[in-house]
């Protein structure tokens, strides 16, 4: 039988009252299932952005979280706190999804026990830090810029070095400095202890 025969047969079936009802039920079911899937997926994504989720494994709770609690991003005079995802997860949906996929490598590290003790964590600190620095350098420290804005900085309250760098950026494009530097180049140790910085330019 020809292809046209099957097309005509299925078209006739779909245009009958029973066919229309069946197609309507299928479309309605697909629409509802899509909403449920999308809602569940987004809810799951947001759940993995919470501080509670981030420190649910002892590798994070016993190491970086303890370091972070001693920084201005955790406790400060204004009472504004940046949680893990504010610095480590983009807010835009597609970059956020990409970051979540990249982060699955960390689950492999947990399952294999690569950083399950403080000593192992310290031994791999430089490798993990360099990967995060490179990510932030590539997106021009976007997560820093989500909270910090040159327009509202009081340069007179800053050190001479910070004032010079921030002024250059402010007078430029509000993006990378002419030298190619961005926030993370100067602020590597802002929330966590630094690894061995031997060989890192500017340190």
GROMACS .gro file of C-alpha atoms in nm:
model
  203
    1UNK     CA    1   0.000   0.000   0.000
    2UNK     CA    2   0.118   0.349  -0.083
    3UNK     CA    3   0.225   0.618   0.158
    4UNK     CA    4  -0.067   0.836   0.042
    5UNK     CA    5  -0.311   0.563   0.139
    6UNK     CA    6  -0.184   0.555   0.498
    7UNK     CA    7  -0.183   0.936   0.523
    8UNK     CA    8  -0.543   0.956   0.399
    9UNK     CA    9  -0.646   0.675   0.632
   10UNK     CA   10  -0.493   0.841   0.941
   11UNK     CA   11  -0.624   1.185   0.843
   12UNK     CA   12  -0.975   1.040   0.809
   13UNK     CA   13  -0.940   0.870   1.147
   14UNK     CA   14  -0.827   1.196   1.312
   15UNK     CA   15  -1.111   1.398   1.161
   16UNK     CA   16  -1.384   1.168   1.296
   17UNK     CA   17  -1.548   1.268   1.628
   18UNK     CA   18  -1.378   0.981   1.811
   19UNK     CA   19  -1.043   1.071   1.657
   20UNK     CA   20  -1.077   1.435   1.757
   21UNK     CA   21  -1.162   1.339   2.112
   22UNK     CA   22  -0.867   1.098   2.129
   23UNK     CA   23  -0.628   1.357   1.991
   24UNK     CA   24  -0.765   1.616   2.233
   25UNK     CA   25  -0.711   1.381   2.528
   26UNK     CA   26  -0.356   1.304   2.414
   27UNK     CA   27  -0.272   1.674   2.370
   28UNK     CA   28  -0.427   1.766   2.705
   29UNK     CA   29  -0.238   1.487   2.878
   30UNK     CA   30   0.087   1.592   2.711
   31UNK     CA   31   0.030   1.955   2.811
   32UNK     CA   32  -0.038   1.868   3.176
   33UNK     CA   33   0.254   1.623   3.187
   34UNK     CA   34   0.480   1.891   3.039
   35UNK     CA   35   0.379   2.144   3.304
   36UNK     CA   36   0.433   1.890   3.583
   37UNK     CA   37   0.775   1.789   3.444
   38UNK     CA   38   0.885   2.150   3.391
   39UNK     CA   39   0.765   2.255   3.735
   40UNK     CA   40   0.931   1.959   3.902
   41UNK     CA   41   1.253   2.011   3.710
   42UNK     CA   42   1.272   2.381   3.800
   43UNK     CA   43   1.183   2.310   4.163
   44UNK     CA   44   1.465   2.055   4.178
   45UNK     CA   45   1.708   2.301   4.020
   46UNK     CA   46   1.620   2.568   4.275
   47UNK     CA   47   1.645   2.319   4.562
   48UNK     CA   48   2.004   2.246   4.462
   49UNK     CA   49   2.078   2.621   4.489
   50UNK     CA   50   2.010   2.637   4.863
   51UNK     CA   51   2.281   2.659   5.125
   52UNK     CA   52   2.131   2.356   5.300
   53UNK     CA   53   2.179   2.145   4.987
   54UNK     CA   54   2.532   2.271   4.926
   55UNK     CA   55   2.652   2.173   5.274
   56UNK     CA   56   2.457   1.846   5.289
   57UNK     CA   57   2.781   1.654   5.227
   58UNK     CA   58   3.052   1.673   5.489
   59UNK     CA   59   3.320   1.763   5.232
   60UNK     CA   60   3.157   2.103   5.186
   61UNK     CA   61   3.028   2.151   5.541
   62UNK     CA   62   3.359   2.068   5.710
   63UNK     CA   63   3.585   2.257   5.471
   64UNK     CA   64   3.468   2.549   5.257
   65UNK     CA   65   3.158   2.626   5.465
   66UNK     CA   66   3.366   2.669   5.781
   67UNK     CA   67   3.601   2.902   5.592
   68UNK     CA   68   3.311   3.096   5.442
   69UNK     CA   69   3.156   3.157   5.788
   70UNK     CA   70   3.462   3.365   5.880
   71UNK     CA   71   3.423   3.602   5.583
   72UNK     CA   72   3.230   3.923   5.519
   73UNK     CA   73   3.002   3.742   5.274
   74UNK     CA   74   2.859   3.540   5.567
   75UNK     CA   75   2.853   3.791   5.851
   76UNK     CA   76   2.871   4.170   5.806
   77UNK     CA   77   2.741   4.502   5.935
   78UNK     CA   78   2.463   4.525   5.674
   79UNK     CA   79   2.323   4.178   5.735
   80UNK     CA   80   2.324   4.089   5.364
   81UNK     CA   81   2.452   3.735   5.311
   82UNK     CA   82   2.567   3.571   4.990
   83UNK     CA   83   2.496   3.198   4.988
   84UNK     CA   84   2.697   2.942   4.789
   85UNK     CA   85   2.486   2.964   4.473
   86UNK     CA   86   2.513   3.345   4.461
   87UNK     CA   87   2.883   3.308   4.378
   88UNK     CA   88   2.897   2.968   4.211
   89UNK     CA   89   2.578   2.941   4.000
   90UNK     CA   90   2.473   3.180   3.721
   91UNK     CA   91   2.122   3.326   3.750
   92UNK     CA   92   2.035   3.294   3.378
   93UNK     CA   93   1.860   2.965   3.303
   94UNK     CA   94   2.083   2.819   3.029
   95UNK     CA   95   2.418   2.902   3.197
   96UNK     CA   96   2.268   2.771   3.523
   97UNK     CA   97   2.182   2.437   3.357
   98UNK     CA   98   2.532   2.414   3.208
   99UNK     CA   99   2.683   2.483   3.552
  100UNK     CA  100   2.467   2.212   3.711
  101UNK     CA  101   2.588   1.960   3.452
  102UNK     CA  102   2.949   2.062   3.516
  103UNK     CA  103   2.893   2.026   3.891
  104UNK     CA  104   2.797   1.660   3.846
  105UNK     CA  105   3.173   1.594   3.833
  106UNK     CA  106   3.181   1.687   4.201
  107UNK     CA  107   2.939   1.402   4.275
  108UNK     CA  108   3.187   1.163   4.115
  109UNK     CA  109   3.455   1.304   4.344
  110UNK     CA  110   3.234   1.232   4.644
  111UNK     CA  111   3.146   0.877   4.534
  112UNK     CA  112   3.511   0.787   4.474
  113UNK     CA  113   3.628   0.949   4.800
  114UNK     CA  114   3.863   1.188   4.618
  115UNK     CA  115   3.814   1.465   4.877
  116UNK     CA  116   3.644   1.280   5.164
  117UNK     CA  117   3.900   1.389   5.426
  118UNK     CA  118   4.034   1.733   5.510
  119UNK     CA  119   4.382   1.628   5.403
  120UNK     CA  120   4.258   1.511   5.061
  121UNK     CA  121   4.054   1.828   5.023
  122UNK     CA  122   4.358   2.046   5.090
  123UNK     CA  123   4.565   1.838   4.847
  124UNK     CA  124   4.312   1.904   4.568
  125UNK     CA  125   4.229   2.264   4.669
  126UNK     CA  126   4.446   2.427   4.402
  127UNK     CA  127   4.297   2.214   4.122
  128UNK     CA  128   3.939   2.294   4.231
  129UNK     CA  129   4.016   2.664   4.285
  130UNK     CA  130   4.180   2.705   3.944
  131UNK     CA  131   3.879   2.548   3.775
  132UNK     CA  132   3.645   2.794   3.949
  133UNK     CA  133   3.872   3.092   3.885
  134UNK     CA  134   3.881   3.005   3.513
  135UNK     CA  135   3.500   2.980   3.503
  136UNK     CA  136   3.460   3.320   3.668
  137UNK     CA  137   3.726   3.476   3.447
  138UNK     CA  138   3.547   3.345   3.137
  139UNK     CA  139   3.214   3.505   3.233
  140UNK     CA  140   3.376   3.830   3.352
  141UNK     CA  141   3.292   3.753   3.716
  142UNK     CA  142   2.921   3.781   3.643
  143UNK     CA  143   2.822   3.638   3.982
  144UNK     CA  144   3.020   3.916   4.156
  145UNK     CA  145   2.845   4.176   3.941
  146UNK     CA  146   2.501   4.042   4.032
  147UNK     CA  147   2.550   4.212   4.372
  148UNK     CA  148   2.837   4.459   4.330
  149UNK     CA  149   2.788   4.762   4.108
  150UNK     CA  150   3.051   5.026   4.035
  151UNK     CA  151   2.778   5.291   4.021
  152UNK     CA  152   2.716   5.256   4.395
  153UNK     CA  153   3.073   5.216   4.519
  154UNK     CA  154   3.224   5.480   4.745
  155UNK     CA  155   3.579   5.480   4.609
  156UNK     CA  156   3.696   5.711   4.888
  157UNK     CA  157   3.640   5.427   5.136
  158UNK     CA  158   3.864   5.189   4.939
  159UNK     CA  159   4.236   5.122   4.949
  160UNK     CA  160   4.449   5.304   4.691
  161UNK     CA  161   4.498   4.985   4.486
  162UNK     CA  162   4.128   4.897   4.490
  163UNK     CA  163   4.028   5.254   4.405
  164UNK     CA  164   4.262   5.258   4.105
  165UNK     CA  165   4.137   4.926   3.965
  166UNK     CA  166   3.769   4.999   4.028
  167UNK     CA  167   3.796   5.349   3.881
  168UNK     CA  168   3.954   5.213   3.561
  169UNK     CA  169   3.674   4.960   3.529
  170UNK     CA  170   3.408   5.221   3.607
  171UNK     CA  171   3.542   5.468   3.350
  172UNK     CA  172   3.581   5.193   3.093
  173UNK     CA  173   3.303   4.962   2.986
  174UNK     CA  174   3.207   4.834   3.333
  175UNK     CA  175   3.353   4.508   3.210
  176UNK     CA  176   3.706   4.370   3.210
  177UNK     CA  177   3.982   4.617   3.273
  178UNK     CA  178   4.197   4.715   2.971
  179UNK     CA  179   4.455   4.463   3.093
  180UNK     CA  180   4.197   4.183   3.067
  181UNK     CA  181   4.151   4.159   3.443
  182UNK     CA  182   3.818   4.103   3.611
  183UNK     CA  183   3.696   4.080   3.973
  184UNK     CA  184   3.828   3.729   4.040
  185UNK     CA  185   4.184   3.829   3.947
  186UNK     CA  186   4.213   4.041   4.263
  187UNK     CA  187   3.953   3.874   4.485
  188UNK     CA  188   4.051   3.506   4.474
  189UNK     CA  189   4.053   3.457   4.850
  190UNK     CA  190   3.735   3.652   4.924
  191UNK     CA  191   3.530   3.362   5.063
  192UNK     CA  192   3.765   3.065   5.102
  193UNK     CA  193   4.121   2.992   5.205
  194UNK     CA  194   4.369   3.019   4.922
  195UNK     CA  195   4.565   2.717   4.801
  196UNK     CA  196   4.939   2.731   4.746
  197UNK     CA  197   4.963   3.035   4.516
  198UNK     CA  198   5.313   2.963   4.384
  199UNK     CA  199   5.328   3.054   4.016
  200UNK     CA  200   4.996   3.243   4.011
  201UNK     CA  201   5.047   3.581   3.842
  202UNK     CA  202   5.004   3.876   4.074
  203UNK     CA  203   5.038   3.669   4.391
   0.00000   0.00000   0.00000
